[in-house]
Tab-separated table of C-alpha atoms (C1' of nucleotides) in Angstrom:
chain	number	residue	atom	x	y	z
A	263	MET	CA	8.684	-76.987	109.107
A	264	SER	CA	7.533	-74.087	110.844
A	265	GLN	CA	4.289	-72.003	110.260
A	266	ARG	CA	6.715	-69.331	109.289
A	267	ASN	CA	8.480	-71.046	106.657
A	268	MET	CA	5.572	-72.787	105.176
A	269	ASP	CA	4.424	-68.847	104.868
A	270	VAL	CA	7.533	-67.891	102.925
A	271	THR	CA	7.691	-70.827	100.805
A	272	ARG	CA	4.046	-70.152	99.698
A	273	GLN	CA	5.223	-66.487	99.159
A	274	LEU	CA	8.095	-67.863	96.784
A	275	ILE	CA	5.308	-69.774	94.609
A	276	GLU	CA	2.396	-67.409	94.521
A	277	GLN	CA	5.364	-64.583	93.840
A	278	GLU	CA	4.436	-64.058	90.215
A	279	ALA	CA	3.674	-61.126	92.226
A	280	CYS	CA	7.206	-60.268	91.779
A	281	PRO	CA	7.313	-59.927	88.182
A	282	VAL	CA	10.037	-58.420	85.910
A	283	SER	CA	8.985	-55.167	86.244
A	284	GLU	CA	9.192	-54.992	89.675
A	285	VAL	CA	12.636	-56.265	89.831
A	286	ILE	CA	13.628	-53.968	87.079
A	287	ASP	CA	11.631	-50.708	89.426
A	288	HIS	CA	14.175	-51.638	92.264
A	289	VAL	CA	17.414	-52.074	90.314
A	290	ALA	CA	16.832	-49.397	87.778
A	291	GLY	CA	14.804	-47.044	90.510
A	292	LYS	CA	15.536	-43.396	90.565
A	293	TRP	CA	18.351	-43.828	93.055
A	294	SER	CA	19.360	-47.560	92.647
A	295	VAL	CA	21.377	-46.810	89.170
A	296	GLY	CA	23.590	-44.391	91.218
A	297	VAL	CA	23.832	-46.631	94.092
A	298	ILE	CA	25.235	-49.457	91.750
A	299	VAL	CA	27.462	-47.837	89.793
A	300	ALA	CA	29.242	-45.692	92.334
A	301	ALA	CA	29.434	-49.007	93.918
A	302	ALA	CA	31.168	-50.714	91.342
A	303	HIS	CA	34.606	-49.827	91.697
A	304	GLY	CA	34.892	-51.883	95.348
A	305	PRO	CA	33.738	-51.320	98.771
A	306	VAL	CA	32.154	-48.230	99.196
A	307	ARG	CA	31.368	-46.188	102.640
A	308	PHE	CA	28.030	-44.676	103.256
A	309	THR	CA	29.086	-41.513	102.798
A	310	GLU	CA	31.126	-41.672	99.889
A	311	LEU	CA	27.827	-42.943	98.410
A	312	GLU	CA	26.308	-39.846	99.816
A	313	ARG	CA	28.360	-37.816	97.815
A	314	ALA	CA	28.707	-39.871	94.608
A	315	VAL	CA	24.962	-40.443	94.072
A	316	ASN	CA	23.852	-36.791	93.267
A	317	GLY	CA	20.666	-35.640	95.041
A	318	VAL	CA	20.158	-38.473	97.206
A	319	SER	CA	18.965	-37.693	100.720
A	320	ARG	CA	20.120	-39.615	104.012
A	321	ARG	CA	16.784	-41.615	104.248
A	322	MET	CA	16.308	-42.231	100.750
A	323	LEU	CA	20.159	-43.509	100.422
A	324	THR	CA	19.583	-45.637	103.345
A	325	LEU	CA	16.345	-47.176	101.984
A	326	THR	CA	17.868	-47.816	98.937
A	327	LEU	CA	20.751	-49.612	100.274
A	328	ARG	CA	18.497	-51.621	102.068
A	329	LYS	CA	16.199	-52.585	99.367
A	330	LEU	CA	19.348	-53.717	97.732
A	331	GLU	CA	20.600	-55.639	100.085
A	332	ARG	CA	17.055	-57.342	100.716
A	333	ASP	CA	17.310	-58.328	97.277
A	334	GLY	CA	20.629	-59.590	97.383
A	335	LEU	CA	22.642	-57.287	95.122
A	336	LEU	CA	24.867	-55.714	97.610
A	337	VAL	CA	26.480	-57.039	100.926
A	338	ARG	CA	26.855	-54.544	103.778
A	339	THR	CA	29.610	-54.765	106.543
A	340	VAL	CA	29.976	-53.637	109.949
A	341	TYR	CA	33.142	-52.913	111.138
A	342	PRO	CA	32.484	-52.574	115.128
A	343	THR	CA	35.193	-49.536	115.410
A	344	VAL	CA	34.497	-45.995	116.770
A	345	PRO	CA	33.471	-44.323	115.044
A	346	PRO	CA	31.363	-46.913	113.194
A	347	LYS	CA	32.627	-48.117	109.784
A	348	VAL	CA	30.153	-49.555	106.971
A	349	GLU	CA	30.776	-50.787	103.785
A	350	TYR	CA	28.834	-51.818	100.602
A	351	GLU	CA	29.924	-54.020	98.236
A	352	LEU	CA	28.206	-55.329	94.907
A	353	THR	CA	27.307	-58.852	94.247
A	354	ASP	CA	28.153	-61.015	91.691
A	355	VAL	CA	24.702	-60.778	90.267
A	356	ALA	CA	24.874	-57.320	90.760
A	357	ARG	CA	28.030	-56.929	88.729
A	358	GLU	CA	25.944	-58.738	85.553
A	359	LEU	CA	24.316	-55.339	85.454
A	360	LEU	CA	26.771	-52.966	85.229
A	361	ASP	CA	27.523	-52.410	81.909
A	362	THR	CA	23.356	-52.196	81.108
A	363	LEU	CA	23.549	-49.658	83.853
A	364	ARG	CA	26.232	-47.670	82.228
A	365	GLN	CA	24.642	-47.979	79.068
A	366	LEU	CA	21.436	-46.695	80.521
A	367	THR	CA	23.450	-43.556	82.467
A	368	ASP	CA	25.176	-42.562	78.992
A	369	TRP	CA	22.044	-42.582	77.274
A	370	ALA	CA	20.497	-40.202	79.895
A	371	GLU	CA	23.258	-38.176	79.987
A	372	ARG	CA	23.470	-38.039	75.787
A	373	HIS	CA	19.844	-37.279	75.819
A	374	ARG	CA	19.240	-35.266	78.683
A	375	MET	CA	18.712	-31.394	77.055
A	376	THR	CA	16.571	-33.231	74.219
A	377	ILE	CA	14.144	-34.662	76.462
A	378	THR	CA	14.324	-31.334	78.686
A	379	GLN	CA	13.388	-29.679	75.692
A	380	ALA	CA	10.886	-32.141	74.472
A	381	ARG	CA	9.175	-31.827	77.708
A	382	ALA	CA	9.276	-27.861	77.597
A	383	THR	CA	7.514	-27.534	74.074
A	384	TYR	CA	4.807	-30.397	75.318
A	385	ASP	CA	4.237	-28.660	78.074
A	386	LEU	CA	3.901	-25.143	75.843
A	387	GLU	CA	1.483	-26.797	73.634
A	388	ASN	CA	-0.696	-28.530	76.545
A	389	GLU	CA	-0.555	-25.455	78.378
A	390	SER	CA	-1.659	-22.834	76.004
A	391	ALA	CA	-4.973	-24.177	75.669
A	392	ALA	CA	-5.416	-23.150	79.420
A	393	GLY	CA	-3.250	-19.769	79.529
X	100	MET	CA	10.434	-13.388	72.608
X	101	SER	CA	7.551	-13.857	74.568
X	102	GLN	CA	7.157	-13.796	78.254
X	103	ARG	CA	6.046	-17.370	78.128
X	104	ASN	CA	9.147	-18.350	75.917
X	105	MET	CA	11.469	-16.714	78.537
X	106	ASP	CA	10.087	-18.571	81.124
X	107	VAL	CA	10.557	-21.965	79.225
X	108	THR	CA	14.034	-20.710	78.505
X	109	ARG	CA	14.472	-20.427	81.980
X	110	GLN	CA	13.588	-23.153	83.053
X	111	LEU	CA	15.740	-25.403	80.525
X	112	ILE	CA	18.537	-23.498	81.985
X	113	GLU	CA	17.441	-23.983	85.560
X	114	GLN	CA	16.634	-27.584	85.000
X	115	GLU	CA	19.659	-28.909	86.489
X	116	ALA	CA	16.388	-30.138	88.608
X	117	CYS	CA	16.525	-32.614	85.774
X	118	PRO	CA	19.415	-34.889	86.753
X	119	VAL	CA	20.518	-38.189	85.000
X	120	SER	CA	18.460	-39.677	87.794
X	121	GLU	CA	15.391	-38.368	87.021
X	122	VAL	CA	15.814	-39.243	83.198
X	123	ILE	CA	16.300	-42.597	84.386
X	124	ASP	CA	13.640	-43.320	86.557
X	125	HIS	CA	10.982	-41.921	83.663
X	126	VAL	CA	12.708	-44.440	81.187
X	127	ALA	CA	13.727	-47.196	83.371
X	128	GLY	CA	10.446	-46.780	85.350
X	129	LYS	CA	8.413	-49.792	86.160
X	130	TRP	CA	5.963	-49.777	83.613
X	131	SER	CA	7.951	-47.564	80.987
X	132	VAL	CA	10.322	-50.505	80.463
X	133	GLY	CA	7.827	-52.886	79.256
X	134	VAL	CA	5.846	-50.245	77.182
X	135	ILE	CA	9.203	-49.182	75.196
X	136	VAL	CA	9.847	-52.676	74.408
X	137	ALA	CA	6.562	-53.716	73.597
X	138	ALA	CA	6.670	-50.896	71.306
X	139	ALA	CA	9.720	-51.777	69.598
X	140	HIS	CA	8.409	-53.757	66.416
X	141	GLY	CA	6.394	-51.096	65.313
X	142	PRO	CA	3.372	-48.962	65.930
X	143	VAL	CA	1.096	-50.137	68.537
X	144	ARG	CA	-2.760	-49.619	69.659
X	145	PHE	CA	-3.382	-48.926	73.148
X	146	THR	CA	-4.926	-52.096	73.925
X	147	GLU	CA	-2.445	-54.151	72.587
X	148	LEU	CA	0.053	-52.207	74.897
X	149	GLU	CA	-2.316	-53.325	77.705
X	150	ARG	CA	-2.155	-57.115	76.696
X	151	ALA	CA	1.697	-56.751	76.277
X	152	VAL	CA	2.860	-55.355	79.673
X	153	ASN	CA	1.878	-57.372	82.087
X	154	GLY	CA	-0.069	-56.195	85.400
X	155	VAL	CA	-0.671	-52.831	84.462
X	156	SER	CA	-3.538	-51.226	84.755
X	157	ARG	CA	-5.331	-48.850	82.350
X	158	ARG	CA	-4.760	-45.563	84.487
X	159	MET	CA	-0.766	-46.287	84.650
X	160	LEU	CA	-0.888	-47.442	81.111
X	161	THR	CA	-2.221	-43.937	80.158
X	162	LEU	CA	0.144	-42.218	82.560
X	163	THR	CA	3.108	-44.005	81.411
X	164	LEU	CA	2.471	-43.105	77.884
X	165	ARG	CA	1.468	-39.649	78.197
X	166	LYS	CA	4.741	-39.034	80.328
X	167	LEU	CA	6.799	-40.950	77.359
X	168	GLU	CA	5.480	-38.865	74.479
X	169	ARG	CA	6.266	-35.796	76.912
X	170	ASP	CA	10.056	-36.624	77.165
X	171	GLY	CA	9.760	-37.186	73.561
X	172	LEU	CA	10.153	-41.033	73.519
X	173	LEU	CA	7.127	-42.051	72.039
X	174	VAL	CA	4.545	-40.354	69.158
X	175	ARG	CA	1.084	-40.735	69.838
X	176	THR	CA	-0.898	-40.891	66.433
X	177	VAL	CA	-4.841	-40.544	66.673
X	178	TYR	CA	-6.636	-41.593	63.798
X	179	PRO	CA	-10.556	-40.222	63.609
X	180	THR	CA	-12.489	-43.132	63.047
X	181	VAL	CA	-15.326	-44.497	64.844
X	182	PRO	CA	-14.186	-46.538	66.771
X	183	PRO	CA	-10.980	-44.592	67.471
X	184	LYS	CA	-7.355	-45.802	66.529
X	185	VAL	CA	-4.669	-44.586	68.269
X	186	GLU	CA	-1.006	-45.591	67.417
X	187	TYR	CA	2.148	-44.959	69.473
X	188	GLU	CA	5.741	-45.689	67.904
X	189	LEU	CA	8.895	-45.009	69.499
X	190	THR	CA	10.967	-42.292	68.276
X	191	ASP	CA	14.868	-42.419	67.204
X	192	VAL	CA	16.168	-41.239	70.612
X	193	ALA	CA	14.216	-44.108	72.170
X	194	ARG	CA	15.182	-46.552	69.869
X	195	GLU	CA	18.716	-46.175	70.742
X	196	LEU	CA	17.595	-47.507	74.600
X	197	LEU	CA	16.047	-50.458	73.292
X	198	ASP	CA	19.019	-52.904	73.284
X	199	THR	CA	20.150	-51.734	76.904
X	200	LEU	CA	16.254	-52.322	78.172
X	201	ARG	CA	16.274	-55.651	76.686
X	202	GLN	CA	19.432	-56.641	78.648
X	203	LEU	CA	17.519	-55.338	81.676
X	204	THR	CA	15.067	-57.339	81.357
X	205	ASP	CA	17.063	-59.833	80.335
X	206	TRP	CA	18.740	-59.780	83.336
X	207	ALA	CA	15.755	-59.567	85.682
X	208	GLU	CA	14.100	-62.668	84.019
X	209	ARG	CA	17.455	-64.811	84.301
X	210	HIS	CA	17.849	-63.563	88.141
X	211	ARG	CA	14.121	-63.368	89.208
X	212	MET	CA	14.093	-66.168	91.218
X	213	THR	CA	17.577	-65.493	93.056
X	214	ILE	CA	16.257	-62.125	93.894
X	215	THR	CA	12.658	-63.660	95.212
X	216	GLN	CA	14.913	-66.082	97.612
X	217	ALA	CA	17.383	-63.473	98.724
X	218	ARG	CA	14.533	-61.399	99.637
X	219	ALA	CA	12.959	-63.999	101.637
X	220	THR	CA	15.984	-65.010	103.822
X	221	TYR	CA	16.320	-61.283	104.493
X	222	ASP	CA	12.904	-60.909	105.527
X	223	LEU	CA	13.245	-64.191	107.794
X	224	GLU	CA	16.223	-63.518	109.292
X	225	ASN	CA	14.709	-59.763	110.021
X	226	GLU	CA	12.006	-60.595	111.239
X	227	SER	CA	12.430	-63.534	113.032
X	228	ALA	CA	13.900	-60.883	115.835
X	229	ALA	CA	10.322	-59.852	116.107
X	230	GLY	CA	8.767	-62.944	115.225
H	118	DC	C1'	-11.918	-48.649	70.952
H	119	DA	C1'	-8.968	-45.484	74.125
H	120	DG	C1'	-9.033	-43.006	77.306
H	121	DG	C1'	-10.832	-39.143	81.193
H	122	DA	C1'	-12.627	-38.182	86.232
H	123	DT	C1'	-12.978	-39.306	90.673
H	124	DC	C1'	-12.161	-41.612	95.294
H	125	DC	C1'	-8.887	-43.320	98.376
H	126	DC	C1'	-5.595	-45.662	99.949
H	127	DC	C1'	-0.477	-46.460	100.528
H	128	DT	C1'	4.199	-45.291	99.357
H	129	DG	C1'	7.936	-42.032	98.211
H	130	DT	C1'	10.647	-38.117	99.599
H	131	DG	C1'	12.153	-34.097	101.785
H	132	DA	C1'	13.271	-31.941	106.736
H	133	DT	C1'	14.496	-32.195	110.970
H	134	DA	C1'	15.984	-33.867	115.097
H	135	DC	C1'	17.918	-37.557	117.882
H	136	DT	C1'	21.621	-41.662	119.092
H	137	DG	C1'	25.527	-45.840	119.247
M	98	DC	C1'	30.228	-41.986	110.928
M	99	DA	C1'	26.294	-44.280	109.562
M	100	DG	C1'	22.206	-44.278	110.700
M	101	DT	C1'	17.218	-44.285	113.055
M	102	DA	C1'	12.457	-41.598	114.409
M	103	DT	C1'	8.627	-38.976	112.984
M	104	DC	C1'	5.939	-35.599	110.505
M	105	DA	C1'	4.145	-33.592	106.623
M	106	DC	C1'	2.731	-33.780	102.122
M	107	DA	C1'	2.561	-35.112	96.721
M	108	DG	C1'	2.642	-38.877	93.864
M	109	DG	C1'	1.999	-43.573	92.710
M	110	DG	C1'	-1.549	-46.704	92.216
M	111	DG	C1'	-6.053	-49.504	91.939
M	112	DA	C1'	-11.274	-49.434	91.600
M	113	DT	C1'	-15.036	-47.931	89.496
M	114	DC	C1'	-17.853	-45.162	86.235
M	115	DC	C1'	-18.224	-42.038	82.584
M	116	DT	C1'	-17.420	-40.537	77.210
M	117	DG	C1'	-16.408	-39.215	72.380
DNA sequence: CAGGATCCCCTGTGATACTG
DNA sequence: CAGTATCACAGGGGATCCTG
């Protein structure tokens, strides 16, 4: 076994440094949720995702996709055509999450206004001390 | 209506700058999930949370609590005793999220190892090109 | 007990420009 | 089309020390 492999093995063991909060941070991160939900209906191309995930920049979409690929949540397939074509598809592990993430977005949409207002109220109370 | 109130109203309208992804980022953030789940069973004190949420620092716990309070997800009650006592309790809006968040943590725990391994594999493949 | 204040590094993020 | 490279800057996050 190579030194590199030993390092990786040790990482796996030591990786209580990958607690649940880390995992959640990845799958439920700002952009990840949108990407996963958008990729739910089947293989999706980069540009489709770019349009589907509201407000994401090219850069962040790329980074998010890489992260999700790394975590084994989606598979990236490159078609060596001209122009290039790349498709992203959820893995089974990711699919298990779909219901949960949809609940999350549903909740967020239901209470968006309430939260925005709560925030404004809070700011008003805590800023009025200084203003 | 005061100028300040008008400003706030305008903020509310303009606040498409508070899309769903922002809300999700708050409630499903790295520490938020742990805090919300830990506060599920009733009013919780600061130190209890500190112990319950694995790996969180004093600073981040404070910031997370403030953020959640600001969003109207939990209520902070200060008892003017010596030593001081502060309790945090979920609001109804937050309680609606509990099931979803629990599904999230369950999923994360179920697949923690799979993800860690996928990561190691990915790193090995993409690093071996350079190493 | 429950933070607040400060220092400081690192990552997240947008903007912009370039490429196979 | 699907990215990569670079810059620049705010915010995340740990460490440490201080307080009502």
